[in-house]
Amino acid sequence: MKSDLDAIMQARGLDALLIVGPTIHNPPMGYLTGGAILLSADVLKKRGADPVLYHHSMERGEAALSGLATQSYDRFPMVELLEQTQGDVIEAYALRYQKILEAAGIQGGRLAIAGHVDVGLAFPVFQALTRRMPGLELVGEGEFSTLLQAMAIKDDDEVQRIRRMGQISIQVMDLVADFLTSHRLQGETLIEPDGQPLTIGSVKRRISLWLAERSAETPDDVIFAIGRDAALPHSTGTPSDVLRLGQTIVFDIAPCEAGGGYFHDMTRTWCLGYASDEALAVYEDVHAVFTQLRQELRPGAQCKAYQTRACELFAQRGHPTICEDARTQRGYVHGLAHGVGLNVHERPDFSLRLANEDHLWPGSVTTLEPGLYYPERHIGVRLEDTLWVRPDGKIETLVEYPLDFVLPMR
Amino acid sequence: MKSDLDAIMQARGLDALLIVGPTIHNPPMGYLTGGAILLSADVLKKRGADPVLYHHSMERGEAALSGLATQSYDRFPMVELLEQTQGDVIEAYALRYQKILEAAGIQGGRLAIAGHVDVGLAFPVFQALTRRMPGLELVGEGEFSTLLQAMAIKDDDEVQRIRRMGQISIQVMDLVADFLTSHRLQGETLIEPDGQPLTIGSVKRRISLWLAERSAETPDDVIFAIGRDAALPHSTGTPSDVLRLGQTIVFDIAPCEAGGGYFHDMTRTWCLGYASDEALAVYEDVHAVFTQLRQELRPGAQCKAYQTRACELFAQRGHPTICEDARTQRGYVHGLAHGVGLNVHERPDFSLRLANEDHLWPGSVTTLEPGLYYPERHIGVRLEDTLWVRPDGKIETLVEYPLDFVLPMR
């Protein structure tokens, strides 16, 4: 939680945080600036002090919406900085950071940097800043940053915002299921009223629309993939593919609040009309592992242990897994789960990496998403819910939705 | 254009480009990967050779859609890299880059880096790479990068994609104008069928929907701002504000292809029902300067000269300008124009910065957007079109739309 930032900074020996870049599509920044929309800004937070938002004068109206203390870059006009650097833009940005830091009383110490920006600009600017302020240590914390650690524990308001995205997801799931099953057939192909086959592209356009009507968006696209694509975990689906009976359809929907806010993430796998015995057997194994792991999750447990356990359960059922071959593209091929928040993928981390010490902390929100993939058989099945590890020690599925596999045509 | 990349690299003494990060909301990457959607990838382009896309094995289906040569990270499994770095994640990423570069025959030389990623990860990784490969010079080119220079000149296909976004913009402008003017009034307030006042938030929800229906999105939000907000150039509008007659409304719409593609950018300023003499006078000055500059634009001319010229024209009409006071928040307070493409703001650059040598190159696409702002009088007016400097030397407005100020209620 935001209120944990000072304690995390203290534990890591950080004197300040500097977060850079736009406020949207930039979760570390959005976490501190809320709904304000600025194209380019900086937030400086000294340990033990409130964060300050530095902004262009033109964006002062939006800056004020952040609720943070604000300061305009006008204090250090770019035209004057460029004079001091003989027109060198990189040096001018570095000089502005130097002046901002010094005006805030920071002459040295450990400063962590974060924020999504063009590395072709940020890398030389921060190199120049390091040269200008030799007493300052710029700390890049990587994937286990102070901000991501704070963000991993949600307060009730954040959980409600994630749940609201989940409610939108199941409304859209219902609309898509109704839409699909009400189509007429020509042989095994779904046919639109105009006589043309129904395509993945057509379904996805409707999904976008139904999400937009609910003020949600999917920056990373919706996965709505059939047949061979369903067996490629990150294929988003081929727009020209035609909807047919008896093929596995993976529908993975991770909407966020419009403008880039909190996400929810869920997946269902459907077969229209009927499923082959082969597909049904794969589904039943995924369903069994999903249900088993859901029951085994315990607040406070180490996350990576569940990845090992998922491999074990799938291997017992005769499937290849990435635990035994990191490069397998058949069977159980991906991570079991990931935290969800302002990032669709965040902590807690379930990977087997040595550096990963994440636990199912009370207040964390995570997916659970076992799956099996057999590209050569055109079978892919994944089931995913988003779960909340409540402070009272219960684990709650944020929104409930049937796990049905076969959707009968009406 | 993409075909200019080798020549630009040659002129800058660059041996290779490395572009990092996701393929969406990351224009340098999207420029090379087209419509493929990958959460995390790298593109390496050696001078004189075709680019190669490095991707996670799970994203191989999407990687193939890029049309680029592809290589899976599986050649350098993270688990093995982490063993070699004793679990240090930053060093493992740096080692992967080292192995990718060395396998591509790059042991040293000048490598430009680009791509929108978390600087808290990228900065230490590229520092580590520099330590690992002392013969390699990592070049951060800042805002005048090789890629942005290539992107500044559009081919016909890119121009058509921008124009298509423009056609969507004017469809939505028409829908919004119709929607507003068909409302009934209570005094000077627009009233919804349910008897409640029509709000900015309600209009903006409809704009999002009409855009989504056309497979367009506005990652930076639409500006639909009335009254005092209209006089703050980057205010996006306050959702609870009520629509009233006789107030200036700035409507700035910059949709891009869904998933993050080409943008178009345009602005109109409206008054519903009537305009005060004061607002009308401001509008007429903006209109006159817009028309004058539109006629004065010449292919090949230096861009910054038009910013100076805009200041001159507004000053002649008695308005304060940023040329005379860089901090003014009244009168003409912002840049005149900017290139448009995969970024809503890109080159050519019209700023007065010393380093800016941009010209109205044939093949470039740019806005023209003079405006005047008087916050204390609640008056803001901006007019903006997107223009194409055609290779034949003509300057074409990509989509034409009336510049009307007062919209009569029906």
Coordinates of C-alpha atoms in Angstrom, one line a residue, chain A residues 18 20 24-25 28 37 39 57-62 65 72 74-80 82 86-87 89-90 93 113-124 126-127 130 138-145 148 205 208-209 212-215 217-221 228 231-238 259 326-329 333-335 344-345 353-355 375, chain B residues 18 20 24-25 28 37 39 57-62 65 72 74-80 82 86-87 89-90 93 113-124 126-127 130 138-145 148 205 208-209 212-215 217-221 228 231-238 259 326-329 333-335 344-345 353-355 375:
Chain A
L18 CA 12.0 9.7 -8.7
V20 CA 9.2 9.9 -14.6
I24 CA -1.0 6.9 -18.3
H25 CA 0.3 3.5 -19.5
P28 CA 4.5 3.5 -11.2
I37 CA -3.7 12.8 -17.2
L39 CA 1.7 13.7 -21.0
S57 CA 2.7 24.8 -16.8
M58 CA 0.2 23.9 -19.5
E59 CA -0.8 20.8 -17.7
R60 CA -1.3 22.5 -14.3
G61 CA -5.1 21.9 -14.4
E62 CA -4.6 18.1 -14.7
L65 CA -6.4 16.7 -10.1
S72 CA 5.6 23.8 -12.4
D74 CA 8.5 27.1 -15.0
R75 CA 10.8 27.5 -12.1
F76 CA 13.5 26.1 -14.4
P77 CA 12.5 27.2 -17.9
M78 CA 13.9 24.9 -20.6
V79 CA 15.1 27.9 -22.6
E80 CA 17.4 29.0 -19.8
L82 CA 19.5 25.1 -22.9
Q86 CA 24.9 25.2 -25.1
G87 CA 21.8 23.8 -26.7
V89 CA 19.0 18.7 -24.9
I90 CA 20.1 15.7 -22.9
Y93 CA 17.1 17.6 -19.0
I113 CA 14.3 5.8 -10.4
A114 CA 11.2 4.3 -12.0
G115 CA 8.7 5.0 -14.8
H116 CA 8.0 3.9 -18.4
V117 CA 9.8 6.2 -20.8
D118 CA 11.9 6.0 -23.9
V119 CA 15.2 4.5 -22.8
G120 CA 16.9 6.3 -25.7
L121 CA 16.2 9.5 -23.8
A122 CA 16.2 8.3 -20.2
F123 CA 19.5 6.4 -20.3
P124 CA 21.7 9.3 -21.5
F126 CA 20.4 9.7 -16.1
Q127 CA 24.0 9.0 -17.2
T130 CA 25.2 10.8 -12.5
L138 CA 20.9 6.3 -9.0
V139 CA 19.3 3.0 -8.1
G140 CA 17.5 1.0 -10.7
E141 CA 15.6 -1.6 -8.7
G142 CA 14.4 -3.7 -11.7
E143 CA 11.4 -5.9 -11.4
F144 CA 11.4 -6.0 -7.5
S145 CA 11.1 -2.2 -7.1
L148 CA 5.9 -2.6 -7.2
R205 CA -15.1 -5.9 -32.4
S208 CA -14.4 -3.9 -27.7
L209 CA -17.7 -2.2 -28.0
A212 CA -16.2 0.7 -24.2
E213 CA -19.9 1.0 -23.3
R214 CA -18.8 0.1 -19.8
S215 CA -15.9 2.6 -19.8
E217 CA -10.5 -0.9 -22.2
T218 CA -8.1 -3.7 -23.0
P219 CA -4.7 -2.2 -23.8
D220 CA -3.1 -5.6 -24.3
D221 CA -6.0 -6.8 -26.5
R228 CA -4.6 -23.8 -33.4
A231 CA -3.1 -23.8 -28.4
L232 CA -0.7 -20.8 -28.5
P233 CA -1.1 -19.2 -25.0
H234 CA -0.4 -15.7 -26.2
S235 CA -2.0 -15.7 -29.6
T236 CA -4.8 -13.1 -29.5
G237 CA -6.7 -14.8 -32.3
T238 CA -6.7 -14.4 -36.1
G259 CA -7.3 5.7 -19.5
A326 CA 11.8 -25.2 -19.8
R327 CA 11.4 -25.1 -23.6
T328 CA 8.3 -27.3 -23.9
Q329 CA 5.6 -25.9 -26.1
V333 CA 3.9 -24.3 -20.6
H334 CA 3.5 -21.1 -18.6
G335 CA 3.3 -19.6 -15.2
V344 CA -2.0 -6.7 -15.7
H345 CA 1.1 -8.6 -14.5
R353 CA 13.4 -17.7 -10.1
L354 CA 15.9 -17.8 -7.3
A355 CA 15.3 -14.1 -6.6
P375 CA -0.7 -27.1 -30.8
Chain B
L18 CA 18.3 -2.2 -30.4
V20 CA 13.2 -3.0 -26.5
I24 CA 2.1 -1.6 -28.1
H25 CA 2.2 1.9 -26.6
P28 CA 9.7 2.8 -31.9
I37 CA 1.1 -7.8 -30.1
L39 CA 4.2 -8.1 -24.1
S57 CA 8.6 -18.7 -27.0
M58 CA 5.0 -18.3 -25.8
E59 CA 4.6 -15.3 -28.1
R60 CA 5.9 -17.0 -31.2
G61 CA 2.5 -16.9 -33.0
E62 CA 2.3 -13.1 -32.6
L65 CA 2.7 -11.8 -37.5
S72 CA 13.1 -17.2 -29.6
D74 CA 14.8 -20.1 -25.8
R75 CA 18.3 -20.1 -27.3
F76 CA 19.3 -18.4 -24.1
P77 CA 17.0 -19.7 -21.4
M78 CA 16.6 -17.4 -18.4
V79 CA 17.1 -20.2 -16.0
E80 CA 20.6 -20.9 -17.4
L82 CA 20.4 -16.8 -13.8
Q86 CA 24.1 -16.3 -9.3
G87 CA 20.4 -15.3 -9.4
V89 CA 18.1 -10.7 -12.5
I90 CA 19.6 -7.4 -13.8
Y93 CA 19.1 -9.6 -18.7
I113 CA 19.0 2.0 -27.9
A114 CA 15.3 2.9 -28.0
G115 CA 11.9 1.8 -26.7
H116 CA 9.5 2.6 -23.9
V117 CA 10.2 0.5 -20.8
D118 CA 10.6 0.9 -17.1
V119 CA 13.7 3.0 -16.6
G120 CA 14.1 1.3 -13.2
L121 CA 14.9 -1.9 -15.0
A122 CA 16.4 -0.6 -18.3
F123 CA 18.9 1.8 -16.7
P124 CA 20.7 -0.8 -14.6
F126 CA 22.2 -1.2 -19.9
Q127 CA 24.7 -0.1 -17.3
T130 CA 28.2 -1.5 -20.8
L138 CA 25.5 2.4 -26.0
V139 CA 24.0 5.5 -27.7
G140 CA 20.9 7.1 -26.3
E141 CA 19.9 9.5 -29.1
G142 CA 17.2 11.3 -27.1
E143 CA 14.3 13.0 -28.9
F144 CA 16.1 13.2 -32.2
S145 CA 16.6 9.5 -32.7
L148 CA 12.0 9.2 -35.0
R205 CA -18.7 8.5 -22.7
S208 CA -15.5 6.8 -26.5
L209 CA -18.3 4.6 -27.6
A212 CA -14.8 2.1 -30.3
E213 CA -17.6 1.4 -32.8
R214 CA -15.1 2.5 -35.4
S215 CA -12.2 0.5 -33.9
E217 CA -9.2 4.6 -29.4
T218 CA -7.8 7.7 -27.7
P219 CA -5.0 6.6 -25.3
D220 CA -4.4 10.2 -24.2
D221 CA -8.1 10.9 -23.6
R228 CA -12.5 27.7 -17.6
A231 CA -8.9 28.0 -21.3
L232 CA -6.4 25.5 -19.9
P233 CA -4.9 24.0 -23.1
H234 CA -4.3 20.5 -21.7
S235 CA -7.3 20.2 -19.4
T236 CA -9.3 17.2 -20.7
G237 CA -12.6 18.5 -19.2
T238 CA -14.3 18.0 -15.8
G259 CA -4.1 -1.4 -30.0
A326 CA 8.0 31.9 -21.9
R327 CA 5.8 31.6 -18.8
T328 CA 2.7 33.4 -20.0
Q329 CA -0.5 31.5 -19.3
V333 CA 0.8 29.9 -24.9
H334 CA 1.8 26.7 -26.7
G335 CA 3.6 25.3 -29.8
V344 CA 0.5 11.8 -31.4
H345 CA 3.5 14.1 -31.0
R353 CA 15.0 25.1 -29.4
L354 CA 18.5 25.6 -30.8
A355 CA 18.9 21.9 -31.5
P375 CA -8.4 31.6 -18.1

